[in-house]
PDB file of C-alpha atoms in Angstrom:
ATOM      1  CA  UNK A   1     140.950  94.393 110.326  1.00 74.00           C
ATOM      2  CA  UNK A   2     137.707  96.162 110.514  1.00 79.00           C
ATOM      3  CA  UNK A   3     135.050  95.651 107.846  1.00 90.00           C
ATOM      4  CA  UNK A   4     132.670  98.178 106.240  1.00 94.00           C
ATOM      5  CA  UNK A   5     129.302  96.984 106.519  1.00 95.00           C
ATOM      6  CA  UNK A   6     126.649  98.256 103.758  1.00 96.00           C
ATOM      7  CA  UNK A   7     122.845  97.024 105.061  1.00 97.00           C
ATOM      8  CA  UNK A   8     120.631  97.758 102.312  1.00 97.00           C
ATOM      9  CA  UNK A   9     116.813  96.980 102.631  1.00 97.00           C
ATOM     10  CA  UNK A  10     114.136  97.929 100.632  1.00 97.00           C
ATOM     11  CA  UNK A  11     112.612 100.900 101.547  1.00 97.00           C
ATOM     12  CA  UNK A  12     109.090 100.646 104.383  1.00 95.00           C
ATOM     13  CA  UNK A  13     106.750 101.548 101.806  1.00 96.00           C
ATOM     14  CA  UNK A  14     108.146  99.067  98.663  1.00 96.00           C
ATOM     15  CA  UNK A  15     106.337  95.783  98.855  1.00 96.00           C
ATOM     16  CA  UNK A  16     108.438  93.130  99.667  1.00 96.00           C
ATOM     17  CA  UNK A  17     107.738  89.572  98.305  1.00 96.00           C
ATOM     18  CA  UNK A  18     110.141  87.285  99.112  1.00 95.00           C
ATOM     19  CA  UNK A  19     110.240  88.429 102.820  1.00 96.00           C
ATOM     20  CA  UNK A  20     106.579  87.941 102.789  1.00 96.00           C
ATOM     21  CA  UNK A  21     106.775  84.289 101.401  1.00 95.00           C
ATOM     22  CA  UNK A  22     108.997  83.668 104.421  1.00 94.00           C
ATOM     23  CA  UNK A  23     106.490  85.221 106.871  1.00 95.00           C
ATOM     24  CA  UNK A  24     103.749  83.265 105.044  1.00 95.00           C
ATOM     25  CA  UNK A  25     105.642  79.922 105.602  1.00 94.00           C
ATOM     26  CA  UNK A  26     106.313  80.201 109.141  1.00 94.00           C
ATOM     27  CA  UNK A  27     102.898  79.529 110.064  1.00 94.00           C
ATOM     28  CA  UNK A  28     103.955  75.753 108.749  1.00 92.00           C
ATOM     29  CA  UNK A  29     106.941  75.335 110.758  1.00 89.00           C
ATOM     30  CA  UNK A  30     104.186  76.335 113.801  1.00 90.00           C
ATOM     31  CA  UNK A  31     105.634  80.145 114.219  1.00 90.00           C
ATOM     32  CA  UNK A  32     102.462  82.381 114.929  1.00 91.00           C
ATOM     33  CA  UNK A  33     104.180  85.721 116.969  1.00 90.00           C
ATOM     34  CA  UNK A  34     106.145  86.631 113.521  1.00 92.00           C
ATOM     35  CA  UNK A  35     104.528  90.105 112.335  1.00 93.00           C
ATOM     36  CA  UNK A  36     106.839  91.003 109.072  1.00 94.00           C
ATOM     37  CA  UNK A  37     109.924  89.743 107.533  1.00 95.00           C
ATOM     38  CA  UNK A  38     111.600  91.744 105.266  1.00 96.00           C
ATOM     39  CA  UNK A  39     114.870  90.412 103.292  1.00 97.00           C
ATOM     40  CA  UNK A  40     117.741  92.782 101.859  1.00 97.00           C
ATOM     41  CA  UNK A  41     121.560  92.142 101.602  1.00 97.00           C
ATOM     42  CA  UNK A  42     123.988  92.950 103.775  1.00 97.00           C
ATOM     43  CA  UNK A  43     127.701  93.498 102.339  1.00 96.00           C
ATOM     44  CA  UNK A  44     131.011  93.365 103.777  1.00 96.00           C
ATOM     45  CA  UNK A  45     133.476  95.607 102.236  1.00 94.00           C
ATOM     46  CA  UNK A  46     137.327  94.806 103.108  1.00 93.00           C
ATOM     47  CA  UNK A  47     139.884  97.863 102.992  1.00 91.00           C
ATOM     48  CA  UNK A  48     143.625  96.865 102.024  1.00 90.00           C
ATOM     49  CA  UNK A  49     144.439  99.943 104.317  1.00 87.00           C
ATOM     50  CA  UNK A  50     141.987 102.449 106.708  1.00 88.00           C
ATOM     51  CA  UNK A  51     138.573 101.596 106.308  1.00 88.00           C
ATOM     52  CA  UNK A  52     136.898 104.624 104.325  1.00 85.00           C
ATOM     53  CA  UNK A  53     133.415 105.196 105.606  1.00 90.00           C
ATOM     54  CA  UNK A  54     132.837 107.807 102.563  1.00 89.00           C
ATOM     55  CA  UNK A  55     134.306 105.631  99.838  1.00 87.00           C
ATOM     56  CA  UNK A  56     132.305 102.991 101.294  1.00 90.00           C
ATOM     57  CA  UNK A  57     129.277 105.263 101.069  1.00 92.00           C
ATOM     58  CA  UNK A  58     130.353 106.175  97.067  1.00 91.00           C
ATOM     59  CA  UNK A  59     130.271 102.494  96.522  1.00 91.00           C
ATOM     60  CA  UNK A  60     126.806 101.739  98.204  1.00 94.00           C
ATOM     61  CA  UNK A  61     125.277 104.551  96.305  1.00 93.00           C
ATOM     62  CA  UNK A  62     126.537 103.735  92.794  1.00 90.00           C
ATOM     63  CA  UNK A  63     126.752 100.309  92.848  1.00 92.00           C
ATOM     64  CA  UNK A  64     125.259  98.177  95.799  1.00 94.00           C
ATOM     65  CA  UNK A  65     121.807  99.964  96.377  1.00 95.00           C
ATOM     66  CA  UNK A  66     119.267 101.528  93.847  1.00 95.00           C
ATOM     67  CA  UNK A  67     118.242 104.620  95.669  1.00 93.00           C
ATOM     68  CA  UNK A  68     114.564 104.659  94.212  1.00 95.00           C
ATOM     69  CA  UNK A  69     113.719 101.645  96.375  1.00 96.00           C
ATOM     70  CA  UNK A  70     116.464 101.140  98.147  1.00 96.00           C
ATOM     71  CA  UNK A  71     118.187 102.389 101.762  1.00 96.00           C
ATOM     72  CA  UNK A  72     121.778 101.688 103.292  1.00 96.00           C
ATOM     73  CA  UNK A  73     123.171 102.285 106.058  1.00 95.00           C
ATOM     74  CA  UNK A  74     126.972 101.729 106.801  1.00 95.00           C
ATOM     75  CA  UNK A  75     128.548 100.909 109.855  1.00 93.00           C
ATOM     76  CA  UNK A  76     132.545  99.717 110.993  1.00 92.00           C
ATOM     77  CA  UNK A  77     132.396  96.259 112.468  1.00 88.00           C
ATOM     78  CA  UNK A  78     135.742  94.770 113.858  1.00 80.00           C
ATOM     79  CA  UNK A  79     136.633  91.223 111.978  1.00 66.00           C
ATOM     80  CA  UNK A  80     136.116  89.753 115.209  1.00 60.00           C
ATOM     81  CA  UNK A  81     132.395  90.306 115.607  1.00 54.00           C
ATOM     82  CA  UNK A  82     131.470  90.420 111.961  1.00 48.00           C
ATOM     83  CA  UNK A  83     130.673  86.442 111.987  1.00 49.00           C
ATOM     84  CA  UNK A  84     130.112  84.672 114.710  1.00 48.00           C
ATOM     85  CA  UNK A  85     129.727  81.500 112.838  1.00 46.00           C
ATOM     86  CA  UNK A  86     126.937  79.547 113.875  1.00 47.00           C
ATOM     87  CA  UNK A  87     126.789  75.682 114.247  1.00 47.00           C
TER      88      UNK A  87
ATOM     89  CA  UNK B   1     109.189  97.501 118.693  1.00 74.00           C
ATOM     90  CA  UNK B   2     112.862  95.391 118.668  1.00 79.00           C
ATOM     91  CA  UNK B   3     113.140  93.124 115.794  1.00 90.00           C
ATOM     92  CA  UNK B   4     115.489  90.282 115.564  1.00 94.00           C
ATOM     93  CA  UNK B   5     117.765  90.514 112.772  1.00 95.00           C
ATOM     94  CA  UNK B   6     119.447  87.397 111.151  1.00 96.00           C
ATOM     95  CA  UNK B   7     122.693  87.999 109.204  1.00 97.00           C
ATOM     96  CA  UNK B   8     123.732  85.500 106.522  1.00 97.00           C
ATOM     97  CA  UNK B   9     126.606  85.144 104.985  1.00 97.00           C
ATOM     98  CA  UNK B  10     127.998  82.703 102.914  1.00 97.00           C
ATOM     99  CA  UNK B  11     131.115  80.525 104.573  1.00 97.00           C
ATOM    100  CA  UNK B  12     134.811  82.011 104.553  1.00 95.00           C
ATOM    101  CA  UNK B  13     135.617  78.890 102.072  1.00 96.00           C
ATOM    102  CA  UNK B  14     132.673  79.596  99.754  1.00 96.00           C
ATOM    103  CA  UNK B  15     133.539  81.648  96.590  1.00 96.00           C
ATOM    104  CA  UNK B  16     131.057  84.293  96.098  1.00 96.00           C
ATOM    105  CA  UNK B  17     130.763  85.308  92.409  1.00 96.00           C
ATOM    106  CA  UNK B  18     128.827  88.396  93.274  1.00 95.00           C
ATOM    107  CA  UNK B  19     130.976  89.872  95.754  1.00 96.00           C
ATOM    108  CA  UNK B  20     133.840  89.179  93.394  1.00 96.00           C
ATOM    109  CA  UNK B  21     131.650  90.956  90.862  1.00 95.00           C
ATOM    110  CA  UNK B  22     131.194  94.085  92.391  1.00 94.00           C
ATOM    111  CA  UNK B  23     134.797  93.996  93.737  1.00 95.00           C
ATOM    112  CA  UNK B  24     136.089  93.942  90.139  1.00 95.00           C
ATOM    113  CA  UNK B  25     133.759  96.945  89.280  1.00 94.00           C
ATOM    114  CA  UNK B  26     135.623  99.128  91.783  1.00 94.00           C
ATOM    115  CA  UNK B  27     138.586 100.087  89.859  1.00 94.00           C
ATOM    116  CA  UNK B  28     135.945 101.790  87.187  1.00 92.00           C
ATOM    117  CA  UNK B  29     134.972 103.640  90.006  1.00 89.00           C
ATOM    118  CA  UNK B  30     138.332 104.889  90.531  1.00 90.00           C
ATOM    119  CA  UNK B  31     138.289 102.669  93.563  1.00 90.00           C
ATOM    120  CA  UNK B  32     141.691 100.717  94.222  1.00 91.00           C
ATOM    121  CA  UNK B  33     141.892 100.145  98.201  1.00 90.00           C
ATOM    122  CA  UNK B  34     139.670  97.432  98.451  1.00 92.00           C
ATOM    123  CA  UNK B  35     140.380  94.163  98.983  1.00 93.00           C
ATOM    124  CA  UNK B  36     137.131  91.910  99.276  1.00 94.00           C
ATOM    125  CA  UNK B  37     133.350  92.401  99.040  1.00 95.00           C
ATOM    126  CA  UNK B  38     131.248  89.397  99.933  1.00 96.00           C
ATOM    127  CA  UNK B  39     127.528  90.038  99.715  1.00 97.00           C
ATOM    128  CA  UNK B  40     125.426  88.154 102.448  1.00 97.00           C
ATOM    129  CA  UNK B  41     121.226  88.364 103.090  1.00 97.00           C
ATOM    130  CA  UNK B  42     120.175  90.584 106.121  1.00 97.00           C
ATOM    131  CA  UNK B  43     116.568  89.975 107.741  1.00 96.00           C
ATOM    132  CA  UNK B  44     114.538  91.697 109.599  1.00 96.00           C
ATOM    133  CA  UNK B  45     112.230  89.552 111.765  1.00 94.00           C
ATOM    134  CA  UNK B  46     109.570  91.528 113.537  1.00 93.00           C
ATOM    135  CA  UNK B  47     107.339  89.890 116.076  1.00 91.00           C
ATOM    136  CA  UNK B  48     104.269  90.519 117.352  1.00 90.00           C
ATOM    137  CA  UNK B  49     104.927  90.116 121.296  1.00 87.00           C
ATOM    138  CA  UNK B  50     108.344  89.929 122.948  1.00 88.00           C
ATOM    139  CA  UNK B  51     111.310  89.418 120.339  1.00 88.00           C
ATOM    140  CA  UNK B  52     112.190  85.353 120.772  1.00 85.00           C
ATOM    141  CA  UNK B  53     115.341  84.632 119.674  1.00 90.00           C
ATOM    142  CA  UNK B  54     115.545  80.551 120.066  1.00 89.00           C
ATOM    143  CA  UNK B  55     112.057  80.698 117.324  1.00 87.00           C
ATOM    144  CA  UNK B  56     114.483  83.523 115.083  1.00 90.00           C
ATOM    145  CA  UNK B  57     117.218  80.977 115.346  1.00 92.00           C
ATOM    146  CA  UNK B  58     114.696  78.034 114.672  1.00 91.00           C
ATOM    147  CA  UNK B  59     113.421  79.939 111.590  1.00 91.00           C
ATOM    148  CA  UNK B  60     117.376  80.816 110.869  1.00 94.00           C
ATOM    149  CA  UNK B  61     118.028  77.575 110.420  1.00 93.00           C
ATOM    150  CA  UNK B  62     114.680  75.863 108.727  1.00 90.00           C
ATOM    151  CA  UNK B  63     113.646  78.629 106.167  1.00 92.00           C
ATOM    152  CA  UNK B  64     116.434  81.091 105.977  1.00 94.00           C
ATOM    153  CA  UNK B  65     119.994  79.430 105.565  1.00 95.00           C
ATOM    154  CA  UNK B  66     121.477  77.370 103.770  1.00 95.00           C
ATOM    155  CA  UNK B  67     123.484  75.718 106.622  1.00 93.00           C
ATOM    156  CA  UNK B  68     125.566  73.393 104.009  1.00 95.00           C
ATOM    157  CA  UNK B  69     126.856  76.982 102.868  1.00 97.00           C
ATOM    158  CA  UNK B  70     126.045  79.834 104.921  1.00 96.00           C
ATOM    159  CA  UNK B  71     126.228  80.988 108.607  1.00 96.00           C
ATOM    160  CA  UNK B  72     124.053  83.115 110.294  1.00 96.00           C
ATOM    161  CA  UNK B  73     123.954  85.655 113.434  1.00 95.00           C
ATOM    162  CA  UNK B  74     121.604  86.869 114.776  1.00 95.00           C
ATOM    163  CA  UNK B  75     120.901  90.312 116.892  1.00 93.00           C
ATOM    164  CA  UNK B  76     118.055  91.955 118.272  1.00 92.00           C
ATOM    165  CA  UNK B  77     118.108  95.725 117.371  1.00 88.00           C
ATOM    166  CA  UNK B  78     115.776  98.307 118.324  1.00 80.00           C
ATOM    167  CA  UNK B  79     113.623  99.963 115.431  1.00 66.00           C
ATOM    168  CA  UNK B  80     114.955 102.938 116.054  1.00 60.00           C
ATOM    169  CA  UNK B  81     118.546 102.081 114.301  1.00 55.00           C
ATOM    170  CA  UNK B  82     117.320  99.569 112.451  1.00 48.00           C
ATOM    171  CA  UNK B  83     117.483 101.912 109.542  1.00 49.00           C
ATOM    172  CA  UNK B  84     118.634 105.002 109.545  1.00 48.00           C
ATOM    173  CA  UNK B  85     117.558 106.248 106.179  1.00 46.00           C
ATOM    174  CA  UNK B  86     119.804 107.229 103.880  1.00 47.00           C
ATOM    175  CA  UNK B  87     119.463 110.160 101.568  1.00 47.00           C
TER     176      UNK B  87
END
């Protein structure tokens, strides 16, 4: 069953303290070649029938994203490649 | 400049109260054909040089995901399609 994935990220001009904290922690792990980290949300919506992009856009706009500070993008993915689980 | 995107989602067997809350709010928006909503994190890592998948995997494993309750997947995306900003 295909799913609709909504990716919500802070707009580029909005500071992301959470991402900044991760970026600042990286040198302690010995990682020095990362220039920026941004953290957002990924929402997977499963529809009972056919996935409905317009519906998903409406949900994202009204419930999932704050359009003042966040951008979102919507994609349909096959359930099979939604999460190649990682050991 | 390509970026590495880490998608962190709760394992399927772990309850997701935040996603559940969104799913429960949908009928009030008139949306009745959604069967499940799961909310996770999307992290965009920008490298100073060439994106390094192994490095990204190490970062995800040590800093970004809790392997007990979360799965993560790693992909490289072109910066151009990272965020088709949405009106």
